[in-house]
PDB file of N, CA, C and O in Angstrom:
ATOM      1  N   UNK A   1     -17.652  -2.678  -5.958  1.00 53.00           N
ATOM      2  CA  UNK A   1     -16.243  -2.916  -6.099  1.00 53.00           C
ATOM      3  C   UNK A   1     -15.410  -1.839  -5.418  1.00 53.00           C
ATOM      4  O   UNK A   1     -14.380  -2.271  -4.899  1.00 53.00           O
ATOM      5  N   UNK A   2     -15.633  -0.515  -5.305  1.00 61.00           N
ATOM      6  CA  UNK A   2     -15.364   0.365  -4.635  1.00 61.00           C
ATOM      7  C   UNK A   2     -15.150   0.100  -2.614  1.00 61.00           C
ATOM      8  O   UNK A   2     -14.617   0.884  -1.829  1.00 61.00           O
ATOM      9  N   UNK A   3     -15.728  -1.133  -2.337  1.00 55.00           N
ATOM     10  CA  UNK A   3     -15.709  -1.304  -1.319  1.00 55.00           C
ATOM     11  C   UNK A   3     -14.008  -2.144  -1.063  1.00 55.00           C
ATOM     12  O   UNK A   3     -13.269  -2.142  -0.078  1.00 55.00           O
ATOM     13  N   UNK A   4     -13.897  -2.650  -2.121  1.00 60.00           N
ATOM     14  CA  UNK A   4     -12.588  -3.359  -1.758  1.00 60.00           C
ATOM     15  C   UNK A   4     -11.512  -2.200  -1.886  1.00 60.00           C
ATOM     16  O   UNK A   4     -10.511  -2.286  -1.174  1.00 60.00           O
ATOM     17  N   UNK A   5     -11.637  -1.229  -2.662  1.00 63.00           N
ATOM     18  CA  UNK A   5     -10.643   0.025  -2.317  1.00 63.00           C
ATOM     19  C   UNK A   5     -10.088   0.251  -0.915  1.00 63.00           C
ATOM     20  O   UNK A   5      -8.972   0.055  -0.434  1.00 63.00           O
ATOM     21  N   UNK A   6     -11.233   0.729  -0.413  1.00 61.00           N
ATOM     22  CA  UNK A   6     -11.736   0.772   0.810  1.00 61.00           C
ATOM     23  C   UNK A   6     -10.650   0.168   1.849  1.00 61.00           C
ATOM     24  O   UNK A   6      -9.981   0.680   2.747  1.00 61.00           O
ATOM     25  N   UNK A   7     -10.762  -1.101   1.352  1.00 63.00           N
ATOM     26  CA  UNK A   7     -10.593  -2.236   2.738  1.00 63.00           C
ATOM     27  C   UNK A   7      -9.172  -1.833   3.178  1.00 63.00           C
ATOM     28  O   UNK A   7      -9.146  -1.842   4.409  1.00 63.00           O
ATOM     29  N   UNK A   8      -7.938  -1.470   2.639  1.00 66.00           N
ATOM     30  CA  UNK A   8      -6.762  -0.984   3.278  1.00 66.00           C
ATOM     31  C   UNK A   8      -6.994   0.377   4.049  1.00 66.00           C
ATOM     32  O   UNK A   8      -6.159   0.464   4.950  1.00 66.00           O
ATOM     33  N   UNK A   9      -7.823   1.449   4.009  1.00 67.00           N
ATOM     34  CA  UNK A   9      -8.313   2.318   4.822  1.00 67.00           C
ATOM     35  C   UNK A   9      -8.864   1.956   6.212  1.00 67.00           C
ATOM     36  O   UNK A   9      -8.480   2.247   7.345  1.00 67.00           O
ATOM     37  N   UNK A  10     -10.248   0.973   5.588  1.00 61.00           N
ATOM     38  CA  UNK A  10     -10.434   1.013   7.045  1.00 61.00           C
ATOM     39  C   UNK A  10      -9.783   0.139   7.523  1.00 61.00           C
ATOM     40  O   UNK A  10     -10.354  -0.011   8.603  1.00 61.00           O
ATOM     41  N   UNK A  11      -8.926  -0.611   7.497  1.00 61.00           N
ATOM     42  CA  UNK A  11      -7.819  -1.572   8.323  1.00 61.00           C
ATOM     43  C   UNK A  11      -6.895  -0.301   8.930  1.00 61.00           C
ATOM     44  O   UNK A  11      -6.739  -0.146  10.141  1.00 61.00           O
ATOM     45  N   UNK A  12      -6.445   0.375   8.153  1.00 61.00           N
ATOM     46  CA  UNK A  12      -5.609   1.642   8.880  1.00 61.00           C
ATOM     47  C   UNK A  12      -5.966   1.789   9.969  1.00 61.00           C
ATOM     48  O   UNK A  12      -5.425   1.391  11.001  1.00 61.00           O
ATOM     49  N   UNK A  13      -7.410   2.684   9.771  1.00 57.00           N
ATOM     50  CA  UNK A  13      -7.998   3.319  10.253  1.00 57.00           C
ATOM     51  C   UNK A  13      -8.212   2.444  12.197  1.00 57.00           C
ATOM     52  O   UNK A  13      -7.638   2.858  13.204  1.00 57.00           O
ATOM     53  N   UNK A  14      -9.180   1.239  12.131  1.00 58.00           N
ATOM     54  CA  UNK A  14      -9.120   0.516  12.762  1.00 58.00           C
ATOM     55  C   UNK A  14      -7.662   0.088  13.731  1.00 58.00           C
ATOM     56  O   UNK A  14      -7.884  -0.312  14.874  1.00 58.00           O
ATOM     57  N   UNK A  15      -6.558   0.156  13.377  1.00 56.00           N
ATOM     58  CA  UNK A  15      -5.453  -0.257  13.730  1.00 56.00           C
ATOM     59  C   UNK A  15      -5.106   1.227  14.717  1.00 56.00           C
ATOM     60  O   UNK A  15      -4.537   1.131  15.804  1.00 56.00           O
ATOM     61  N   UNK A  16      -5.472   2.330  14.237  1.00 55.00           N
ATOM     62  CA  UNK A  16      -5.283   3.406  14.848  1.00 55.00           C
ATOM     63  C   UNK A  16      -5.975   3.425  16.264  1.00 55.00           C
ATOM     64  O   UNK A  16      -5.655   4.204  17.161  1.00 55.00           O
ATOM     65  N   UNK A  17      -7.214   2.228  16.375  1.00 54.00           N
ATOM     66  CA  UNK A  17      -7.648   2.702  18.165  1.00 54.00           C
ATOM     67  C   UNK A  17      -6.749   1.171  18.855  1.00 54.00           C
ATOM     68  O   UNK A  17      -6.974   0.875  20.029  1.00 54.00           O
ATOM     69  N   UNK A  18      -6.004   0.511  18.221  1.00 54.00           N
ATOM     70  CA  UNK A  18      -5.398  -0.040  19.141  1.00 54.00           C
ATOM     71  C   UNK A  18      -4.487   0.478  19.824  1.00 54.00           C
ATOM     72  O   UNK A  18      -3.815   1.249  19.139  1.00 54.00           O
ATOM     73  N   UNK A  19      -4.021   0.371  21.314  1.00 57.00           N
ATOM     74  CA  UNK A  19      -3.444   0.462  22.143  1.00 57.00           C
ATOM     75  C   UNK A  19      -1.915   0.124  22.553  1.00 57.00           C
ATOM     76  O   UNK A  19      -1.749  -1.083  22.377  1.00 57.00           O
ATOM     77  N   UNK A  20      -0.807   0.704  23.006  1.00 58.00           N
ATOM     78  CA  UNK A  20       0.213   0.086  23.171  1.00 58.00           C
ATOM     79  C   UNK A  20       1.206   0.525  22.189  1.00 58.00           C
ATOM     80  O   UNK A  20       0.839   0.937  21.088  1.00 58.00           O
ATOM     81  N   UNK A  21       2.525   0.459  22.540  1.00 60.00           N
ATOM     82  CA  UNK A  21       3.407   1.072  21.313  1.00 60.00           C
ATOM     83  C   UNK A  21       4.997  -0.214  21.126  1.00 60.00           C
ATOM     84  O   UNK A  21       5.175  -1.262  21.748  1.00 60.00           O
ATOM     85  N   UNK A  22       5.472   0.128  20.554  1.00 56.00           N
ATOM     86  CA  UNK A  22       6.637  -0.232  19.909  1.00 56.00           C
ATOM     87  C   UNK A  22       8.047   0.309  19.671  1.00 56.00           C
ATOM     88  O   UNK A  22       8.116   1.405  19.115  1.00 56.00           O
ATOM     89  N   UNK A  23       9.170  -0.303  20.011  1.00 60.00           N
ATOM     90  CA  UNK A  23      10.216   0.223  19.744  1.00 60.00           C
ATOM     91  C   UNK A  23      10.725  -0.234  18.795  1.00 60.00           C
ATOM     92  O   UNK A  23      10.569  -1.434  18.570  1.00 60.00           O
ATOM     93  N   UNK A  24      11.429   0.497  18.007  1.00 54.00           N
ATOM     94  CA  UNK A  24      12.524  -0.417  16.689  1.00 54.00           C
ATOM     95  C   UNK A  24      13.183  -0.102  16.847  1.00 54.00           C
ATOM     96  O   UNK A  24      13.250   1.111  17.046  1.00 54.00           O
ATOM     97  N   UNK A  25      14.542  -1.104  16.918  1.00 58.00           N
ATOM     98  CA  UNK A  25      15.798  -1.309  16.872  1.00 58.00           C
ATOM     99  C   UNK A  25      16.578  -0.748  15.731  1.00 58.00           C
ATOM    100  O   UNK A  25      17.467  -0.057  16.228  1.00 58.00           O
ATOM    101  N   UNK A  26      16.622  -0.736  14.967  1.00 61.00           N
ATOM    102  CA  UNK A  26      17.240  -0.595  13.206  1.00 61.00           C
ATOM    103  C   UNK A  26      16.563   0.872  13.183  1.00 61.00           C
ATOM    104  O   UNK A  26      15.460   1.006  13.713  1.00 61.00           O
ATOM    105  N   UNK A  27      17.304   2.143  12.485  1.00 59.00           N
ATOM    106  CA  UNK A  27      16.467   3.349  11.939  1.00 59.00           C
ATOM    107  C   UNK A  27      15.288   2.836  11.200  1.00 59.00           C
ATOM    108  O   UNK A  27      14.983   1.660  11.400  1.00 59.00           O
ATOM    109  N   UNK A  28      14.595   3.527  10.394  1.00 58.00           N
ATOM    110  CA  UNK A  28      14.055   3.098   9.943  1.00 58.00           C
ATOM    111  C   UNK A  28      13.398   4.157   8.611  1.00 58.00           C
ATOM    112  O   UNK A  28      12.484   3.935   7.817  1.00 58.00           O
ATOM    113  N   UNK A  29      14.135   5.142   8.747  1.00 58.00           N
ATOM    114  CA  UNK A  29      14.027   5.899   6.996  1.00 58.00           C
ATOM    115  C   UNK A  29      14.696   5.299   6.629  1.00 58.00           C
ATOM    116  O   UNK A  29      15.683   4.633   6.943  1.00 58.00           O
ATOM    117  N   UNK A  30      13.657   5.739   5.270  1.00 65.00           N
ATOM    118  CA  UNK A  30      13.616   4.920   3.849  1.00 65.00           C
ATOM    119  C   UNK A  30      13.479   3.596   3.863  1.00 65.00           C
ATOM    120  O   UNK A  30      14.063   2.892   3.038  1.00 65.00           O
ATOM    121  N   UNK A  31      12.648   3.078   4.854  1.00 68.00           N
ATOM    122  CA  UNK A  31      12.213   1.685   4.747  1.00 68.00           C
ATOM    123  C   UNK A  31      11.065   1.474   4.017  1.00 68.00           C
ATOM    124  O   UNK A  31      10.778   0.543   3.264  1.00 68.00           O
ATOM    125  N   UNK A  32      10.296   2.694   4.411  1.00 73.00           N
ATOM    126  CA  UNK A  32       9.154   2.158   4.040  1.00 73.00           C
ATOM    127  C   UNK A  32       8.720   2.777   2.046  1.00 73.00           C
ATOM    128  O   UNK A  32       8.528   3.958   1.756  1.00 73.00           O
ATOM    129  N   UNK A  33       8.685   1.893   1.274  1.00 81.00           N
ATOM    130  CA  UNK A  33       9.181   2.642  -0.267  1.00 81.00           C
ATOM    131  C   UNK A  33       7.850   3.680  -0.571  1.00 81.00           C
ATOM    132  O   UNK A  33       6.681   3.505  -0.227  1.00 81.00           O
ATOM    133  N   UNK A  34       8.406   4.752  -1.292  1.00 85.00           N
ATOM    134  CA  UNK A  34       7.011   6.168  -1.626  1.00 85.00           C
ATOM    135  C   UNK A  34       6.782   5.010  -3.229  1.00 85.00           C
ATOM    136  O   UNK A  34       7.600   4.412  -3.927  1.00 85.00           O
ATOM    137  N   UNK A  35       5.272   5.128  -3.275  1.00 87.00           N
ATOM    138  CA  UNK A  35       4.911   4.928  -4.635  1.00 87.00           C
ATOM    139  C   UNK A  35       4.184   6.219  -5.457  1.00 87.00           C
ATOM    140  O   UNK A  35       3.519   7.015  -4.793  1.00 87.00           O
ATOM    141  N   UNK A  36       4.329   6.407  -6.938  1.00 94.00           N
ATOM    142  CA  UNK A  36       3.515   7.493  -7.280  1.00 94.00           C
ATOM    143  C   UNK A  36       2.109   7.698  -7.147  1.00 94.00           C
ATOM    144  O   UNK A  36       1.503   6.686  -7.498  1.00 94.00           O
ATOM    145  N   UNK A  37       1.367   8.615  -6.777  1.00 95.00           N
ATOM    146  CA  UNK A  37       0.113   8.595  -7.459  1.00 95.00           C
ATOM    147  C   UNK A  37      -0.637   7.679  -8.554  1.00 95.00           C
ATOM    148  O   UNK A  37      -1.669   7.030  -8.384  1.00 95.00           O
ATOM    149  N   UNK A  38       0.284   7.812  -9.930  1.00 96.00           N
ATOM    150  CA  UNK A  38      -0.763   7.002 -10.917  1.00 96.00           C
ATOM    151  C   UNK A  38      -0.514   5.591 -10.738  1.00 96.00           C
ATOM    152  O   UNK A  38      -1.257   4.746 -11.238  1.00 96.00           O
ATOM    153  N   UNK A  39       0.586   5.278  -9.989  1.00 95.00           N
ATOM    154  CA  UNK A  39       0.772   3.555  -9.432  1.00 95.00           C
ATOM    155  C   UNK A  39       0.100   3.402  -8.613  1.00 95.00           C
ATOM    156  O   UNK A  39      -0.486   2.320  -8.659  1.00 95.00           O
ATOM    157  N   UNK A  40      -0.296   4.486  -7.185  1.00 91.00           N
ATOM    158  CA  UNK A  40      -1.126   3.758  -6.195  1.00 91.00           C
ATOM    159  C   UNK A  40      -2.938   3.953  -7.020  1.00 91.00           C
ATOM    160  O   UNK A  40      -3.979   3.461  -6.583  1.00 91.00           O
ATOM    161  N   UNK A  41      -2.797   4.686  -8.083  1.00 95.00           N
ATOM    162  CA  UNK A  41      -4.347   5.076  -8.818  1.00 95.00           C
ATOM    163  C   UNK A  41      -4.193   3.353  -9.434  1.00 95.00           C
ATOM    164  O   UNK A  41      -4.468   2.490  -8.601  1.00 95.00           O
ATOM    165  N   UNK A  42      -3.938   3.063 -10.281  1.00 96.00           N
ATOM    166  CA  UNK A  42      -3.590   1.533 -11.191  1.00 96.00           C
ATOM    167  C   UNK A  42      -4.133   0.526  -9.832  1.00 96.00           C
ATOM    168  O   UNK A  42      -5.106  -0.228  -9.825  1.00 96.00           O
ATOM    169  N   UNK A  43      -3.202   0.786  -8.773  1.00 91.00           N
ATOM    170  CA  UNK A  43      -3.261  -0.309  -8.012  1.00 91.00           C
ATOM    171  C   UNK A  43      -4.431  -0.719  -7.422  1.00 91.00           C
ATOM    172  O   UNK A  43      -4.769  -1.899  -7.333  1.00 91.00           O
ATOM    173  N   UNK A  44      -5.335   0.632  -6.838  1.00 90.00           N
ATOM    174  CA  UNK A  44      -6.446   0.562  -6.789  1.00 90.00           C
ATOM    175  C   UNK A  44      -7.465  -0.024  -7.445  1.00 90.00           C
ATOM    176  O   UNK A  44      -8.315  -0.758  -6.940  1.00 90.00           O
ATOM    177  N   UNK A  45      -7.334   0.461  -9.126  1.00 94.00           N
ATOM    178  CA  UNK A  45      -8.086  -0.232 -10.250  1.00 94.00           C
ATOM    179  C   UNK A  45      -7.881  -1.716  -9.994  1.00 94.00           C
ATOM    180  O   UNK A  45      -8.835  -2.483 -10.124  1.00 94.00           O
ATOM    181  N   UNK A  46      -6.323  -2.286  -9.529  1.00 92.00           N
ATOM    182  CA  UNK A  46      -6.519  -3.228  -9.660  1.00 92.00           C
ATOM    183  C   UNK A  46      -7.113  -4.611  -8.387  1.00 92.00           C
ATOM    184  O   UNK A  46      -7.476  -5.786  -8.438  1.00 92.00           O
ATOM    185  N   UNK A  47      -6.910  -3.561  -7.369  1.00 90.00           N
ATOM    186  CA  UNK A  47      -7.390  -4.425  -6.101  1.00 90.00           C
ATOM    187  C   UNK A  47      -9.479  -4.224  -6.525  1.00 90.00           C
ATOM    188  O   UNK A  47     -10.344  -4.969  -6.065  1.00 90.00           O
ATOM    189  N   UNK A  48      -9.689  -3.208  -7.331  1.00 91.00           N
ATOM    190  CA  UNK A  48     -11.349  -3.148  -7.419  1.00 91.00           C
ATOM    191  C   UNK A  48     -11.686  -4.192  -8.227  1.00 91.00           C
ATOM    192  O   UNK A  48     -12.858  -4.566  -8.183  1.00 91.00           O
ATOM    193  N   UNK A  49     -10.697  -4.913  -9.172  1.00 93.00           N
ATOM    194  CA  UNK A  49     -10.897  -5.893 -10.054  1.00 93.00           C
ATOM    195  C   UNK A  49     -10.628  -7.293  -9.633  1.00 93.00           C
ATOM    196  O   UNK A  49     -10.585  -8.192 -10.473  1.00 93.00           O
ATOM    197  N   UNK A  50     -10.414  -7.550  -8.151  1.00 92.00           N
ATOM    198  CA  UNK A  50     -10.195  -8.708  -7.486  1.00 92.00           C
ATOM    199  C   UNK A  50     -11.551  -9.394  -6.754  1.00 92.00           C
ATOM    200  O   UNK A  50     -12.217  -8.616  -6.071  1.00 92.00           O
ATOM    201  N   UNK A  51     -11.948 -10.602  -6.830  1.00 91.00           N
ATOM    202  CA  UNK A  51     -13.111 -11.275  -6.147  1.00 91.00           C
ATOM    203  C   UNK A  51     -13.245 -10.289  -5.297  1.00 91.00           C
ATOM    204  O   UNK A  51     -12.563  -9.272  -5.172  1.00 91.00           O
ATOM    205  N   UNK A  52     -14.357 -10.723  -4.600  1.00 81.00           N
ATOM    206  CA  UNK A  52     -14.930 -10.139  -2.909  1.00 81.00           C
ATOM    207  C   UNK A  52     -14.282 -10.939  -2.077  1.00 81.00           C
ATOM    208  O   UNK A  52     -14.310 -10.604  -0.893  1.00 81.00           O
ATOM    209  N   UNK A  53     -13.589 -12.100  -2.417  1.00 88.00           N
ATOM    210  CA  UNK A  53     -13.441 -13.145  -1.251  1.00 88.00           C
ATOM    211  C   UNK A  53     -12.204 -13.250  -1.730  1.00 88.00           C
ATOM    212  O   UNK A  53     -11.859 -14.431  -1.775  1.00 88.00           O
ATOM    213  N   UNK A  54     -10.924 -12.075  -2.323  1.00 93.00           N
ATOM    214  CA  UNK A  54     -10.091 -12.574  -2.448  1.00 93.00           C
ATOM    215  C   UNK A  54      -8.875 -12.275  -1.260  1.00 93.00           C
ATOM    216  O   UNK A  54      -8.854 -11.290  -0.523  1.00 93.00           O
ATOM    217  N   UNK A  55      -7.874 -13.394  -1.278  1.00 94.00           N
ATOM    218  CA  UNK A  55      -6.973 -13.408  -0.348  1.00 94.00           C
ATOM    219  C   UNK A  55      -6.043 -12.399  -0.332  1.00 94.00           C
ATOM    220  O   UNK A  55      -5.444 -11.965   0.652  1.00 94.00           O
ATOM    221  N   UNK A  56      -5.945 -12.007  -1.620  1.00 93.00           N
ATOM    222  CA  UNK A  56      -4.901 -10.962  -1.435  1.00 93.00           C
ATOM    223  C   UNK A  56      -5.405  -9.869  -1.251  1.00 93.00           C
ATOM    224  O   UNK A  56      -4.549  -9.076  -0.857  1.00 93.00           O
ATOM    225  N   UNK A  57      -7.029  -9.146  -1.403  1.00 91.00           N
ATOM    226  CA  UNK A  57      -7.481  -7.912  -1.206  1.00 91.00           C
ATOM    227  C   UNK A  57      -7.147  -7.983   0.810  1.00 91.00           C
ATOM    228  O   UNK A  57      -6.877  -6.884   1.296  1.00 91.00           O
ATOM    229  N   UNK A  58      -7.176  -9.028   1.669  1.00 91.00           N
ATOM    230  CA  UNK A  58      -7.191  -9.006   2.770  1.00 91.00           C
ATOM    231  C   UNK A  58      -5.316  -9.028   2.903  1.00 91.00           C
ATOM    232  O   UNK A  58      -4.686  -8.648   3.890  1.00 91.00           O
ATOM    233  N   UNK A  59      -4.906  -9.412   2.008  1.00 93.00           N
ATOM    234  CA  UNK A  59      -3.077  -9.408   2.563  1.00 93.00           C
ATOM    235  C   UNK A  59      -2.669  -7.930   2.022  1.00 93.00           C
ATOM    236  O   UNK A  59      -1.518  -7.553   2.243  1.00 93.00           O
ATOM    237  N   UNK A  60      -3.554  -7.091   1.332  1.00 90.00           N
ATOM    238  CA  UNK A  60      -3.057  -6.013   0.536  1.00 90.00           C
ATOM    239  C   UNK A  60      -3.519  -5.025   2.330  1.00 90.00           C
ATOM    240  O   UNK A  60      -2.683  -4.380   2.962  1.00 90.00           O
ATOM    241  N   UNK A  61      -4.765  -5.172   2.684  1.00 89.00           N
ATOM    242  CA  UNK A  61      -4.957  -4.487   3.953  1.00 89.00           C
ATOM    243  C   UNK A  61      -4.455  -4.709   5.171  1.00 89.00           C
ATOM    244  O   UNK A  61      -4.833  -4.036   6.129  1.00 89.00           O
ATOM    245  N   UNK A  62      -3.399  -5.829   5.305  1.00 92.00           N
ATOM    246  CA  UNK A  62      -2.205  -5.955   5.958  1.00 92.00           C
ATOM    247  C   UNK A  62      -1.973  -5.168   5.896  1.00 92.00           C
ATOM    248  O   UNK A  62      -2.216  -4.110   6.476  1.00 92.00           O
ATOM    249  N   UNK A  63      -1.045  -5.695   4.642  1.00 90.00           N
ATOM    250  CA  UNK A  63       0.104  -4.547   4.740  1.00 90.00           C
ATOM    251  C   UNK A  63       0.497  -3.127   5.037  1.00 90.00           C
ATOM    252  O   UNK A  63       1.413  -2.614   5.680  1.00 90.00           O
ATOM    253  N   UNK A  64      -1.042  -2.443   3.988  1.00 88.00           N
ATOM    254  CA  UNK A  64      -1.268  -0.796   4.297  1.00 88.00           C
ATOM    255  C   UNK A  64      -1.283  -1.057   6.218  1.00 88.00           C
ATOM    256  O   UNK A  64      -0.506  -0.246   6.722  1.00 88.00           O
ATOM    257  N   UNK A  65      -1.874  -1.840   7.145  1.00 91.00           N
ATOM    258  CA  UNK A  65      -1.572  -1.299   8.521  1.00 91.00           C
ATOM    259  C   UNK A  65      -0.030  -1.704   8.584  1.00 91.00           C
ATOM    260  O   UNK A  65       0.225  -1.072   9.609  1.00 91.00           O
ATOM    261  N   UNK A  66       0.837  -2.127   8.338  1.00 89.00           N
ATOM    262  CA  UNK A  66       2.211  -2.506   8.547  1.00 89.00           C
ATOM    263  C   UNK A  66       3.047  -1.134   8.185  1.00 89.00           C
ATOM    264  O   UNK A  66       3.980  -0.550   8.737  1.00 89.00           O
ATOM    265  N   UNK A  67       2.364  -0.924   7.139  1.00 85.00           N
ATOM    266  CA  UNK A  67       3.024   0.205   6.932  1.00 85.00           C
ATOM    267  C   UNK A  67       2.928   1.793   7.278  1.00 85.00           C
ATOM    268  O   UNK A  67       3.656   2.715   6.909  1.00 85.00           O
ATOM    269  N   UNK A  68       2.057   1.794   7.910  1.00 86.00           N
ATOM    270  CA  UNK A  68       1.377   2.733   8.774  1.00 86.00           C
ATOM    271  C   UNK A  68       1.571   2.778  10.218  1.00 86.00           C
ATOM    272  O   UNK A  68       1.368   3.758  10.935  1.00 86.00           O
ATOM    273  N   UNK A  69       2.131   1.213  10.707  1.00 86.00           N
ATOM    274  CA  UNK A  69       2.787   1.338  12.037  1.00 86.00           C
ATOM    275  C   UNK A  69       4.171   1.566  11.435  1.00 86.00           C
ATOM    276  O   UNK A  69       4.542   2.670  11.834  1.00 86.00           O
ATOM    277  N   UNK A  70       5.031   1.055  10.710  1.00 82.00           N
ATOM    278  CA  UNK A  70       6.337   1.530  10.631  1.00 82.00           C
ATOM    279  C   UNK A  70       6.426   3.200  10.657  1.00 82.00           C
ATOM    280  O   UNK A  70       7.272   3.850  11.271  1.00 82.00           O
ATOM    281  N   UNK A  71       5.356   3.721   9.848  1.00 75.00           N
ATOM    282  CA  UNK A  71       5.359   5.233   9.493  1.00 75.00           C
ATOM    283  C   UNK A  71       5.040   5.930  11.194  1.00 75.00           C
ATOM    284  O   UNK A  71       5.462   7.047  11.492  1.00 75.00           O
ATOM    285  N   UNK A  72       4.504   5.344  11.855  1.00 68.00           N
ATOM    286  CA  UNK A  72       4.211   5.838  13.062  1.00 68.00           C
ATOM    287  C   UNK A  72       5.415   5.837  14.180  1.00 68.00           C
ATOM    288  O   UNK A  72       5.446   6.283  15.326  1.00 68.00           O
ATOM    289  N   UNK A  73       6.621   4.996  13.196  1.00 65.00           N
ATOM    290  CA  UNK A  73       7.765   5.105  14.443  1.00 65.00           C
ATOM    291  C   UNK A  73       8.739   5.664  14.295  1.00 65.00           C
ATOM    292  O   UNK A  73       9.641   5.769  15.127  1.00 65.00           O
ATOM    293  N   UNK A  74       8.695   6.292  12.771  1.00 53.00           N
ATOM    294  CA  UNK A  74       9.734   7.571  12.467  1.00 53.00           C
ATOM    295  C   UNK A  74       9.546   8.794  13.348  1.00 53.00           C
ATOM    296  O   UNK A  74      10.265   9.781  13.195  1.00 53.00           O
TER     297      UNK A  74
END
């Protein structure tokens, strides 16, 4: 279950040898929202408590790269 933790890392991670960049139009502090520690700790617990085949453990590792390219254009 520890592997589905995981899966928003290595999506990061992975997203980091792609190529090519981006401009944004709009600033973009404070777009992207800070969560605490014991919320992203919970959240974890709770993506480890989701199927292997679930849809949202793969829309949750979206997002972490979405939000990791926004963070890359501050």
């Amino acid at each position: 279950m520890r592997v589905l933790a995981l899966l928003p890392i290595a999506a990061m991670l992975l997203s980091s040898c792609a190529g090519g960049s981006f401009e944004a139009s709009p600033p973009l502090d404070g777009f992207v929202k800070k969560y605490s520690q014991p919320f992203l700790n919970r959240a974890a617990d709770e993506l480890e408590a989701l199927p292997a085949d679930s849809a949202i453990a793969v829309m949750i590792a979206d997002y972490g790269v979405l939000r990791k390219q926004i963070g890359a254009v501050k």
